[in-house]
Coordinates of C-alpha atoms in Angstrom, one line a residue:
M1 CA 44.1 155.0 93.3
K2 CA 40.4 155.4 92.9
V3 CA 39.0 157.3 89.9
I4 CA 35.4 158.4 90.5
T5 CA 33.4 158.4 87.3
P6 CA 30.0 160.1 87.0
P7 CA 27.5 157.9 88.9
S8 CA 24.6 156.5 87.0
T9 CA 22.2 157.8 89.7
T10 CA 22.9 161.0 91.6
D11 CA 21.1 163.1 94.0
H12 CA 20.9 166.5 92.4
C13 CA 21.2 168.5 95.6
Y14 CA 23.6 171.4 95.0
Y15 CA 22.0 174.8 94.6
Q16 CA 22.8 178.5 94.2
G17 CA 20.5 181.4 94.6
H18 CA 19.3 184.2 96.9
I19 CA 16.9 184.9 99.7
Q20 CA 13.4 185.6 98.4
N21 CA 12.5 189.3 98.4
M22 CA 16.0 190.3 99.6
K23 CA 18.1 191.9 96.8
D24 CA 21.5 192.0 98.6
S25 CA 21.6 188.3 99.5
S26 CA 23.2 185.1 98.3
V27 CA 22.9 181.4 98.9
S28 CA 25.1 178.4 98.1
V29 CA 24.1 175.1 99.7
G30 CA 24.1 171.4 99.4
L31 CA 21.1 169.3 100.5
C32 CA 22.4 165.7 100.0
S33 CA 22.9 164.9 103.7
G34 CA 21.2 167.6 105.6
M35 CA 21.9 171.2 104.7
R36 CA 25.5 172.5 104.3
G37 CA 26.7 175.8 102.9
F38 CA 26.4 179.5 103.4
V39 CA 23.7 182.2 103.4
R40 CA 24.6 185.9 103.1
A41 CA 22.0 188.5 104.1
E42 CA 23.3 192.0 103.3
N43 CA 26.8 192.1 104.9
Q44 CA 26.4 189.2 107.3
V45 CA 27.4 185.7 106.3
Y46 CA 26.0 182.6 108.1
L47 CA 27.3 179.1 107.7
I48 CA 25.0 176.1 108.0
E49 CA 26.1 172.5 108.6
P50 CA 24.4 169.4 110.2
L51 CA 25.3 168.5 113.7
K52 CA 27.2 165.2 114.0
K53 CA 25.4 162.3 115.8
S54 CA 22.1 164.2 115.8
L55 CA 19.3 161.8 115.1
A56 CA 16.8 164.6 115.0
G57 CA 18.4 166.3 112.0
D58 CA 19.6 169.3 114.0
H59 CA 21.8 171.9 112.3
A60 CA 24.3 174.5 113.5
V61 CA 24.0 178.0 112.2
Y62 CA 26.8 180.4 113.0
K63 CA 28.4 183.6 111.8
Q64 CA 31.3 183.2 109.4
E65 CA 33.7 185.0 111.7
H66 CA 33.1 182.2 114.3
L67 CA 34.4 179.6 111.9
R68 CA 37.2 177.6 113.4
T69 CA 40.3 178.0 111.2
K70 CA 43.7 176.4 110.7
R71 CA 45.6 178.9 112.9
A72 CA 44.0 181.4 115.2
A73 CA 44.2 185.1 114.1
V74 CA 46.2 184.2 111.1
Q75 CA 45.5 185.5 107.6
Y76 CA 46.4 182.9 105.0
I77 CA 48.4 183.8 101.9
N78 CA 47.2 183.0 98.5
D79 CA 50.4 183.0 96.5
T80 CA 51.0 183.1 92.8
V81 CA 54.2 182.0 91.0
Y82 CA 56.3 185.1 90.3
D83 CA 53.5 187.7 90.5
L84 CA 56.0 190.5 89.9
G85 CA 55.4 194.2 89.6
P86 CA 55.4 196.9 88.6
R87 CA 52.1 197.1 86.8
F88 CA 52.1 199.0 83.5
S89 CA 51.5 202.7 84.1
G90 CA 47.8 203.6 84.2
L91 CA 46.6 200.1 83.7
Y92 CA 44.4 200.1 86.7
N93 CA 43.4 203.7 86.7
S94 CA 39.6 203.7 87.2
R95 CA 39.2 206.2 84.4
N96 CA 40.8 203.8 82.0
M97 CA 38.5 200.9 83.0
V98 CA 35.9 200.3 80.3
L99 CA 34.4 197.0 81.5
G100 CA 31.8 195.0 79.7
L101 CA 30.4 191.6 80.2
I102 CA 32.6 189.1 78.3
A103 CA 31.0 186.4 76.1
Q104 CA 30.3 183.3 78.1
R105 CA 33.3 181.1 78.7
F106 CA 33.5 177.6 80.2
I107 CA 36.3 176.2 82.4
E108 CA 36.3 172.4 82.4
M109 CA 37.8 171.6 85.9
V110 CA 39.2 168.4 87.3
L111 CA 39.7 168.1 91.1
V112 CA 42.5 165.8 92.3
V113 CA 42.3 164.8 96.0
D114 CA 45.3 163.3 97.7
Y115 CA 45.5 160.3 100.1
K116 CA 45.7 162.5 103.3
E117 CA 42.5 164.3 102.4
Y118 CA 40.8 161.0 101.7
K119 CA 41.9 159.6 105.1
K120 CA 40.8 162.9 106.8
F121 CA 37.1 162.4 105.7
G122 CA 37.2 158.6 105.9
S123 CA 35.2 157.5 102.9
L124 CA 34.9 158.0 99.2
K125 CA 31.3 159.2 99.5
D126 CA 32.2 161.9 102.0
V127 CA 35.1 163.2 99.9
Q128 CA 32.8 163.2 96.9
K129 CA 30.1 165.2 98.7
R130 CA 32.7 167.8 99.9
M131 CA 34.3 168.2 96.5
L132 CA 30.8 168.7 94.9
E133 CA 30.1 171.4 97.4
V134 CA 33.5 173.0 96.6
A135 CA 32.8 172.9 92.8
N136 CA 29.4 174.3 93.3
H137 CA 30.7 177.4 95.2
V138 CA 33.6 178.0 92.7
D139 CA 31.1 178.0 89.9
K140 CA 28.9 180.5 91.8
L141 CA 31.8 182.9 92.3
Y142 CA 32.7 182.9 88.6
R143 CA 29.2 183.3 87.3
H144 CA 29.5 187.0 88.0
L145 CA 32.2 187.1 85.2
N146 CA 30.0 185.1 82.8
I147 CA 32.3 182.2 83.3
R148 CA 30.9 178.7 84.1
V149 CA 33.2 176.4 86.0
M150 CA 32.1 172.9 85.2
L151 CA 33.4 169.9 87.1
V152 CA 34.2 167.2 84.5
G153 CA 36.3 164.9 86.6
L154 CA 37.1 164.0 90.2
E155 CA 40.0 161.8 91.1
V156 CA 40.6 160.6 94.6
W157 CA 43.9 158.9 95.6
S158 CA 42.3 156.4 98.0
K159 CA 45.1 153.8 97.8
G160 CA 48.1 156.1 98.1
D161 CA 49.5 159.2 96.5
Q162 CA 50.5 159.1 92.8
I163 CA 53.3 161.6 93.4
E164 CA 55.3 162.6 96.4
V165 CA 53.2 165.2 98.4
S166 CA 55.3 168.0 99.9
S167 CA 54.6 170.7 102.4
V168 CA 56.7 173.1 100.3
P169 CA 54.1 174.8 98.0
N170 CA 56.5 175.6 95.1
L171 CA 57.8 172.0 95.0
M172 CA 54.3 170.6 95.3
L173 CA 53.1 172.8 92.4
D174 CA 56.0 171.7 90.2
R175 CA 55.4 168.0 90.8
F176 CA 51.6 168.2 90.4
L177 CA 51.7 170.2 87.1
K178 CA 54.3 167.8 85.7
W179 CA 52.1 164.8 86.6
R180 CA 49.1 166.6 85.1
Q181 CA 51.0 167.0 81.8
T182 CA 52.4 163.5 81.6
T183 CA 49.5 161.5 83.1
L184 CA 46.2 163.4 83.7
L185 CA 45.9 165.1 80.3
T186 CA 46.4 161.9 78.5
R187 CA 43.4 160.4 80.3
K188 CA 40.9 163.3 80.6
K189 CA 40.4 166.4 78.5
H190 CA 40.1 169.4 80.8
D191 CA 41.1 173.1 81.1
S192 CA 42.2 173.3 84.7
A193 CA 43.4 170.8 87.3
Q194 CA 43.1 171.7 91.0
F195 CA 45.0 169.7 93.6
V196 CA 43.4 169.5 97.0
T197 CA 45.4 168.3 100.0
A198 CA 45.1 168.0 103.7
T199 CA 48.8 168.6 104.0
D200 CA 49.7 171.7 106.0
F201 CA 51.7 173.9 103.7
D202 CA 54.8 175.6 105.2
G203 CA 54.1 179.1 106.6
S204 CA 50.8 180.7 106.0
T205 CA 50.4 179.8 102.3
V206 CA 47.3 177.9 101.4
G207 CA 47.4 178.0 97.6
L208 CA 49.9 178.5 94.7
A209 CA 49.4 178.8 91.0
P210 CA 51.2 180.0 87.8
L211 CA 50.1 183.3 86.3
N212 CA 48.5 183.4 82.8
A213 CA 48.6 179.6 82.5
M214 CA 44.9 178.8 81.5
C215 CA 44.7 176.7 78.3
S216 CA 48.4 175.7 78.6
S217 CA 50.1 172.6 79.9
R218 CA 50.6 174.3 83.3
S219 CA 47.0 175.3 83.9
G220 CA 46.3 174.3 87.5
A221 CA 47.1 174.9 91.2
V222 CA 47.7 173.3 94.5
N223 CA 45.3 174.1 97.4
E224 CA 45.3 173.3 101.1
D225 CA 42.0 172.3 102.5
H226 CA 42.5 174.5 105.5
S227 CA 39.0 175.0 106.9
I228 CA 36.3 172.8 108.4
N229 CA 33.8 174.4 106.0
P230 CA 34.3 173.6 102.3
L231 CA 33.9 177.3 101.5
G232 CA 37.5 177.8 102.6
V233 CA 39.2 175.6 100.0
A234 CA 36.6 176.7 97.4
S235 CA 37.6 180.3 97.9
T236 CA 41.3 179.3 97.6
I237 CA 40.6 177.4 94.3
A238 CA 38.7 180.4 92.9
H239 CA 41.6 182.6 93.8
E240 CA 44.3 180.4 92.3
M241 CA 42.2 179.9 89.2
G242 CA 42.1 183.6 88.9
H243 CA 45.9 183.7 88.7
N244 CA 45.7 181.1 85.8
L245 CA 43.4 183.7 84.1
G246 CA 45.9 186.5 84.4
M247 CA 44.6 188.1 87.6
S248 CA 47.2 189.4 90.1
H249 CA 46.7 190.2 93.7
D250 CA 44.5 193.2 94.4
E251 CA 46.1 196.4 95.3
P252 CA 44.6 198.9 97.8
H253 CA 42.7 200.9 95.3
C254 CA 41.0 197.9 93.7
G255 CA 37.4 197.9 94.7
C256 CA 34.6 195.3 94.8
S257 CA 30.9 195.7 95.1
S258 CA 29.3 196.6 98.4
R259 CA 28.5 193.0 99.1
S260 CA 32.2 192.2 99.7
S261 CA 33.1 194.6 102.5
Q262 CA 35.3 191.7 103.7
G263 CA 37.5 191.9 100.7
C264 CA 37.8 190.7 97.1
I265 CA 38.5 187.2 95.7
M266 CA 41.9 188.2 94.5
G267 CA 43.0 189.7 97.8
E268 CA 46.4 188.6 98.8
S269 CA 45.2 187.0 102.0
I270 CA 42.1 185.3 103.3
G271 CA 40.8 186.5 106.7
L272 CA 38.1 185.0 108.8
V273 CA 35.4 185.7 106.2
Y274 CA 35.3 184.6 102.6
P275 CA 34.9 187.1 99.7
E276 CA 32.3 186.8 97.0
A277 CA 33.2 189.3 94.3
F278 CA 36.1 190.0 91.9
S279 CA 37.5 193.5 91.9
T280 CA 37.5 196.0 89.0
C281 CA 41.3 195.3 88.7
S282 CA 40.6 191.6 88.3
K283 CA 38.1 192.2 85.6
V284 CA 40.5 194.4 83.7
A285 CA 43.2 191.7 84.0
L286 CA 40.8 189.1 82.8
E287 CA 40.0 191.1 79.7
M288 CA 43.7 191.6 79.0
F289 CA 44.3 187.8 79.3
L290 CA 41.5 187.0 76.9
Q291 CA 42.9 189.5 74.4
N292 CA 46.6 188.7 74.6
Y293 CA 46.8 185.0 75.4
D294 CA 45.5 181.9 73.8
S295 CA 42.2 181.3 75.7
S296 CA 40.5 179.3 73.0
C297 CA 40.0 176.3 75.3
L298 CA 37.4 178.4 77.2
L299 CA 35.2 178.6 74.2
D300 CA 34.6 174.8 74.1
V301 CA 31.2 174.0 75.6
P302 CA 31.6 170.8 77.7
K303 CA 29.9 167.8 76.3
E304 CA 26.7 166.8 78.2
E305 CA 28.1 163.4 79.1
D306 CA 31.3 164.9 80.5
V307 CA 29.7 167.0 83.2
Y308 CA 30.3 165.3 86.5
G309 CA 27.2 164.2 88.4
G310 CA 24.8 164.1 85.4
P311 CA 22.2 166.6 84.3
V312 CA 20.6 169.0 86.7
C313 CA 17.6 171.2 85.7
G314 CA 18.1 174.7 87.0
N315 CA 21.9 175.0 86.8
A316 CA 21.8 177.3 83.7
F317 CA 23.6 174.7 81.6
V318 CA 21.9 172.7 78.9
E319 CA 22.6 169.0 79.5
K320 CA 21.4 165.6 78.2
G321 CA 17.7 165.3 78.2
E322 CA 17.1 169.1 78.5
E323 CA 15.9 171.4 75.7
C324 CA 16.9 174.5 77.6
D325 CA 18.1 175.6 81.1
C326 CA 17.6 179.1 82.2
G327 CA 18.5 178.6 85.9
T328 CA 16.1 178.3 88.8
V329 CA 12.5 179.5 88.6
E330 CA 13.5 182.6 90.5
E331 CA 16.4 183.3 88.2
C332 CA 14.9 182.5 84.8
K333 CA 14.0 185.5 82.6
N334 CA 13.8 183.6 79.4
P335 CA 10.3 183.4 77.8
C336 CA 11.4 180.6 75.6
C337 CA 12.2 178.1 78.4
N338 CA 10.1 176.5 81.2
A339 CA 12.4 176.7 84.2
T340 CA 10.5 174.0 86.0
T341 CA 10.9 171.3 83.3
C342 CA 13.8 172.6 81.3
R343 CA 11.7 172.2 78.1
L344 CA 10.9 174.8 75.5
T345 CA 7.7 176.8 75.9
E346 CA 4.9 176.2 73.4
G347 CA 5.8 177.4 69.9
S348 CA 9.4 178.0 70.7
K349 CA 12.1 176.4 68.5
C350 CA 15.1 177.5 70.7
A351 CA 15.9 179.3 73.9
H352 CA 19.7 179.9 73.8
G353 CA 22.4 180.7 71.3
E354 CA 23.5 183.4 68.9
C355 CA 21.3 182.1 66.2
C356 CA 18.1 182.2 68.3
E357 CA 15.9 185.2 68.1
K358 CA 12.5 185.6 69.7
C359 CA 12.4 181.9 70.4
Q360 CA 12.9 181.0 66.7
L361 CA 15.9 179.9 64.7
K362 CA 17.5 182.7 62.6
G363 CA 17.7 182.1 58.9
A364 CA 20.8 180.8 57.2
G365 CA 23.4 183.4 56.3
G366 CA 23.1 185.9 59.2
V367 CA 26.4 186.8 60.8
C368 CA 26.5 185.4 64.3
R369 CA 30.2 186.1 65.1
H370 CA 32.0 189.0 63.5
S371 CA 35.6 189.0 62.4
A372 CA 37.6 190.1 65.5
H373 CA 41.0 190.8 63.9
D374 CA 43.2 190.4 60.8
C375 CA 43.3 186.6 60.8
D376 CA 39.7 185.9 61.8
L377 CA 36.7 184.9 59.7
E378 CA 33.0 185.7 60.2
E379 CA 30.7 182.9 61.1
Y380 CA 27.1 182.6 59.9
C381 CA 24.0 181.0 61.2
T382 CA 23.1 177.7 59.4
G383 CA 19.3 177.9 59.8
K384 CA 19.4 174.5 61.5
S385 CA 21.0 175.3 64.9
A386 CA 20.6 177.9 67.5
Q387 CA 24.4 177.8 68.1
C388 CA 26.9 179.7 66.1
P389 CA 29.4 177.4 64.3
K390 CA 32.8 177.0 65.8
D391 CA 35.2 179.9 65.5
D392 CA 37.4 179.5 62.4
Y393 CA 40.4 181.6 61.3
K394 CA 41.9 182.6 58.0
M395 CA 44.1 180.2 56.2
N396 CA 47.6 179.9 57.6
G397 CA 50.1 181.9 55.6
L398 CA 48.0 184.9 54.5
P399 CA 49.6 188.3 55.1
C400 CA 48.5 190.2 58.2
N401 CA 49.3 193.4 60.1
Y402 CA 50.0 195.3 56.8
G403 CA 52.6 192.7 55.7
Q404 CA 54.5 192.5 59.0
G405 CA 53.5 188.9 59.6
Y406 CA 51.6 185.9 58.3
C407 CA 48.4 184.4 59.9
Y408 CA 48.9 181.3 62.0
N409 CA 46.1 179.6 63.7
G410 CA 44.2 182.9 64.2
E411 CA 47.2 184.9 65.3
C412 CA 49.6 187.3 63.6
P413 CA 52.9 186.6 65.4
T414 CA 55.8 189.0 65.0
L415 CA 59.2 189.4 66.7
K416 CA 58.4 192.9 67.7
E417 CA 55.2 192.1 69.5
H418 CA 56.6 189.0 71.2
C419 CA 59.5 191.1 72.5
K420 CA 57.0 193.7 73.8
K421 CA 55.1 190.9 75.6
L422 CA 58.3 189.5 77.2
W423 CA 60.0 192.8 78.2
G424 CA 57.3 195.4 78.2
P425 CA 56.8 198.7 76.2
G426 CA 59.8 200.2 74.4
T427 CA 61.3 196.8 73.5
I428 CA 62.5 195.9 70.0
A429 CA 63.8 192.7 68.5
N430 CA 67.6 192.7 68.2
N431 CA 69.4 192.6 64.9
N432 CA 70.6 189.5 63.1
K433 CA 74.0 189.3 65.0
C434 CA 72.2 187.9 68.0
F435 CA 70.8 184.8 66.2
I436 CA 72.9 181.7 66.0
S437 CA 72.3 180.1 62.6
F438 CA 72.1 182.3 59.5
R439 CA 69.9 180.0 57.6
H440 CA 67.4 179.7 60.4
I441 CA 67.8 183.2 61.6
K442 CA 65.1 184.5 64.0
C443 CA 63.5 181.1 64.7
G444 CA 65.2 180.0 67.9
K445 CA 65.7 182.0 71.1
I446 CA 64.3 185.4 70.7
Y447 CA 66.7 188.3 71.5
C448 CA 65.4 191.7 72.5
S449 CA 66.7 195.1 73.7
G450 CA 65.1 197.9 75.6
G451 CA 62.1 197.6 77.9
N452 CA 62.2 196.4 81.5
D453 CA 65.3 195.2 83.3
F454 CA 63.9 191.7 83.6
P455 CA 61.4 189.8 81.4
I456 CA 58.2 188.4 82.6
T457 CA 59.9 185.0 83.1
R458 CA 62.0 186.7 85.8
E459 CA 65.2 185.2 84.5
K460 CA 67.4 186.4 81.6
Y461 CA 70.4 185.3 79.7
L462 CA 73.1 187.7 78.5
S463 CA 75.4 186.9 75.6
T464 CA 77.9 189.0 73.7
F465 CA 78.6 188.9 70.0
G466 CA 81.6 191.3 69.4
A467 CA 80.4 194.7 70.6
K468 CA 76.8 193.6 70.6
T469 CA 75.1 192.5 73.9
C470 CA 72.0 190.4 73.5
Y471 CA 69.4 189.5 76.0
S472 CA 67.0 186.6 76.0
A473 CA 64.2 185.5 78.4
L474 CA 64.8 182.3 80.3
E475 CA 61.9 180.0 81.1
I476 CA 61.9 178.2 84.4
F477 CA 60.5 175.1 82.8
D478 CA 61.9 173.4 79.7
K479 CA 58.6 172.9 77.8
D480 CA 56.4 175.6 76.3
S481 CA 59.1 178.2 76.6
V482 CA 57.9 181.7 76.0
G483 CA 61.6 182.7 75.3
M484 CA 61.4 181.1 71.9
V485 CA 60.3 182.7 68.7
P486 CA 56.6 181.8 68.3
T487 CA 55.7 179.3 65.6
G488 CA 54.3 181.1 62.5
T489 CA 56.5 184.2 63.0
K490 CA 57.7 185.8 59.7
C491 CA 61.4 185.2 59.1
G492 CA 61.6 186.4 55.5
T493 CA 59.6 187.0 52.4
N494 CA 57.2 184.0 52.1
K495 CA 59.0 182.3 55.0
V496 CA 57.9 181.5 58.5
C497 CA 59.3 179.9 61.6
Y498 CA 58.1 176.3 61.9
N499 CA 59.6 173.7 64.2
N500 CA 62.2 176.3 65.0
L501 CA 63.4 176.4 61.4
C502 CA 62.8 179.2 58.8
Q503 CA 60.8 177.4 56.2
D504 CA 58.8 178.3 53.1
L505 CA 55.1 179.0 53.4
S506 CA 54.5 175.8 51.5
V507 CA 55.1 174.0 54.9
Y508 CA 51.4 174.9 55.6
K509 CA 50.3 172.8 52.6
T510 CA 47.7 175.4 51.6
K511 CA 48.4 175.7 47.9
N512 CA 45.2 175.7 45.9
C513 CA 43.3 174.8 49.0
S514 CA 40.3 177.0 48.3
A515 CA 39.8 175.4 44.8
K516 CA 37.8 172.7 46.5
C517 CA 35.3 175.3 47.9
N518 CA 33.5 175.8 44.5
N519 CA 33.9 179.6 44.5
H520 CA 31.5 179.8 47.5
G521 CA 34.1 179.9 50.3
V522 CA 37.7 180.0 51.3
C523 CA 40.0 177.6 53.2
N524 CA 40.4 178.2 57.0
H525 CA 43.3 177.5 59.3
E526 CA 42.5 173.8 59.3
N527 CA 42.5 173.6 55.5
Q528 CA 38.8 173.0 55.4
C529 CA 36.3 175.1 53.5
H530 CA 34.8 178.1 55.3
C531 CA 31.6 178.7 53.3
D532 CA 30.1 182.0 52.3
A533 CA 26.7 182.9 53.8
G534 CA 24.0 180.6 52.6
W535 CA 26.3 177.7 51.5
A536 CA 26.9 174.4 53.3
P537 CA 30.2 172.6 54.1
P538 CA 32.2 170.6 53.4
H539 CA 32.6 171.9 49.8
C540 CA 30.2 174.8 49.7
D541 CA 28.4 173.3 46.8
V542 CA 25.0 172.9 48.5
K543 CA 22.8 176.0 49.0
L544 CA 21.2 176.2 52.5
F545 CA 17.4 176.5 52.8
N546 CA 15.7 178.9 55.2
V547 CA 18.0 181.8 54.1
D548 CA 17.8 184.9 56.2
H549 CA 16.4 187.2 53.5
K550 CA 16.8 190.3 55.7
E551 CA 20.6 189.6 55.9
N552 CA 20.7 188.7 52.2
S553 CA 19.1 192.0 51.3
K554 CA 21.7 193.8 53.4
I555 CA 24.5 192.0 51.5
Q556 CA 22.9 192.9 48.1
E557 CA 22.6 196.5 49.2
K558 CA 26.3 196.6 50.1
C559 CA 27.2 195.1 46.7
R560 CA 25.1 197.7 44.9
M561 CA 26.7 200.5 46.9
W562 CA 30.3 199.3 46.1
V563 CA 29.4 198.9 42.4
F564 CA 28.1 202.5 42.4
K565 CA 31.2 203.8 44.2
I566 CA 33.6 202.0 41.8
F567 CA 31.6 203.3 38.8
Y568 CA 31.6 206.9 40.2
I569 CA 35.4 206.9 40.9
A570 CA 36.2 205.4 37.5
S571 CA 34.0 208.0 35.8
C572 CA 35.7 210.9 37.6
Y573 CA 39.1 209.5 36.8
L574 CA 38.3 209.2 33.1
V575 CA 36.9 212.8 33.0
S576 CA 40.1 214.1 34.7
C577 CA 42.3 212.3 32.3
T578 CA 40.4 213.7 29.3
C579 CA 40.3 217.3 30.4
S580 CA 43.8 217.7 31.9
T581 CA 46.9 219.1 30.2
P582 CA 50.2 217.3 30.5
S583 CA 51.3 219.7 33.4
Q584 CA 47.9 219.2 35.0
T585 CA 48.2 215.5 34.6
S586 CA 51.6 215.6 36.4
A587 CA 50.2 217.7 39.2
F588 CA 47.2 215.3 39.5
S589 CA 49.5 212.3 39.7
S590 CA 51.6 214.0 42.3
K591 CA 48.6 214.7 44.4
R592 CA 47.3 211.2 43.9
S593 CA 50.6 209.7 44.9
F594 CA 50.8 211.9 48.0
K595 CA 47.3 210.9 49.0
N596 CA 48.0 207.2 48.7
T597 CA 51.2 207.5 50.7
H598 CA 49.3 209.4 53.4
T599 CA 46.6 206.8 53.6
Y600 CA 49.0 203.9 53.8
S601 CA 51.0 205.7 56.5
G602 CA 47.8 206.2 58.6
Q603 CA 46.8 202.6 58.2
S604 CA 50.1 201.2 59.2
N605 CA 49.3 202.1 62.8
P606 CA 46.3 200.0 64.0
V607 CA 45.7 202.4 66.8
F608 CA 44.2 204.9 64.3
Q609 CA 41.8 202.5 62.7
P610 CA 38.1 202.4 63.6
S611 CA 37.3 199.4 65.7
S612 CA 34.4 198.6 63.4
A613 CA 36.5 198.3 60.2
K614 CA 36.3 194.9 58.7
N615 CA 39.4 192.8 59.1
S616 CA 41.2 195.5 61.1
P617 CA 43.9 194.0 63.3
R618 CA 43.3 193.9 67.0
C619 CA 44.9 196.8 68.8
G620 CA 47.3 194.9 71.0
P621 CA 50.0 192.3 71.0
P622 CA 49.4 188.8 69.6
R623 CA 48.1 186.1 72.0
I624 CA 50.8 183.8 73.5
S625 CA 49.7 180.3 74.2
Q626 CA 52.3 179.7 77.0
P627 CA 52.0 180.8 80.6
T628 CA 54.2 183.5 82.1
F629 CA 55.7 183.4 85.5
M630 CA 56.2 186.4 87.8
E631 CA 57.5 187.0 91.3
S632 CA 55.1 187.5 94.1
T633 CA 54.9 190.7 96.1
A634 CA 53.2 188.7 98.8
T635 CA 54.6 188.7 102.4
Q636 CA 55.9 185.2 101.8
A637 CA 58.4 185.2 99.0
C638 CA 58.2 182.5 96.3
K639 CA 61.2 180.5 95.3
S640 CA 62.1 179.3 91.9
L641 CA 60.1 176.3 90.9
R642 CA 62.8 173.7 90.7
S643 CA 62.5 170.1 91.9

């Protein structure tokens, strides 16, 4: 086996861009050994590659539909593991699609190349060049979603395969993901592992991936390098990675931009031309994944030293030795950054980040990330960095969702919401008769009733307790089972599920945690102080300099308003008590009681809460960290993933 580490000297020769003075155009090329890549002008795509054995440096330019493929006149199937319908009613109705650009995410990708692919290209250097071209194109496709795909590792099995490579896609996927979990993850931190093979998969399948698996132990895919041009396998990787991000195959009504008349990236099959855009359906599915699943790994910005190939000025990613990077000279619209040198312009203190405003650092105390839900905390600028501090959550064990649950690592898990996620709308958690141990009730397998006939895991288990029939979702794989009650779920008053046991909240070891924060902060989910605006960690006992006075004045104004409101309400209450007769007092109490009850009733349903309300719960089910598996509606049926 040969593990390629980032070389000390690298030719920075992979570029993305467009044709000058042509709006509807796109370019993705590598210039390391001649020019290789693609150029799109309006709806026509041209491929460029150097001619072999040409001493004069001649190149071939041909239309994409003339590209030689694995099988003539065959459309290749991009499969997903158990991509099962039906979709929830109205989910993809264009009237329901309110799409906005998501905050930037980063996918740290590792490419693993098998021995047959290595032998196909003959040398480590040639394999490396091809994989860098592949990674460059995948990154280009995901930039439209404000997601950067950063290559952080390339492993080439140049001395033999580390696992048995099979032509059966399902079997190959199972083997690769198990190897990733036991071996690769212990050696290299990453978000997604993509296996590239020269093995001809059975049938027309060229790729296979689990759905909703990103940020889990099963985040990855297997991909056949089925084309002479690297764009072929790059398109397949982009497609399979889309499945990891919750995107299903596009249905007929799912539309792309005009540039992709040849189809969308998540189309079920690949024709003779390669798509460049994600459909509106894919964008909606991505937003749902980010809301409902644990996608926290995508918020980690890759370390400069981890990016494969070293720093490149112009790739829109700030790396070692750079003060800023706003893309190429043509792309850059940032007045704070010199695109040619990747240095700050004269007088600028920053160019990127939530705490950078008009090329200057924002003062300490300004909110740079608002609280997103019941268990989230606001983050504040420090006055020393252009980047917002890492996302922290409320201390584990605090009540959430109006007492229905307790916060756990930024989530508010409940039995009801987990059942809904597994079985769909109309599902409820079954009563106590379905749970095995009375003491540790509701902390093992989760039993639900109602909803769909089958759970999202595709397999179910039926058991009978007297006259009661109980259903549970079966997971195809043993680890990370979504059929279990999530850790942190409420199982009683001041009790939560932890290690599949119903335990007291003291298991979180948070008692008196905030005492160390000197009355200027609270404990977060890591039992560390999360300081108030203007105070510095670790113990919130040092006041920050360069305080944002504008933000400070806003806070003071809010405080004054609240003091005034409290004083006004208290005054009205005292006047009412003084002036009322006993019967009037009784009537007033009755009205007051009715009003409180009404308010509580309205607040118990988060759907009726204004989205801007501070600490309001997110309107949707809690995120689930494990992947879900669904059956494919593709022409080629998927089998259960069993070795």
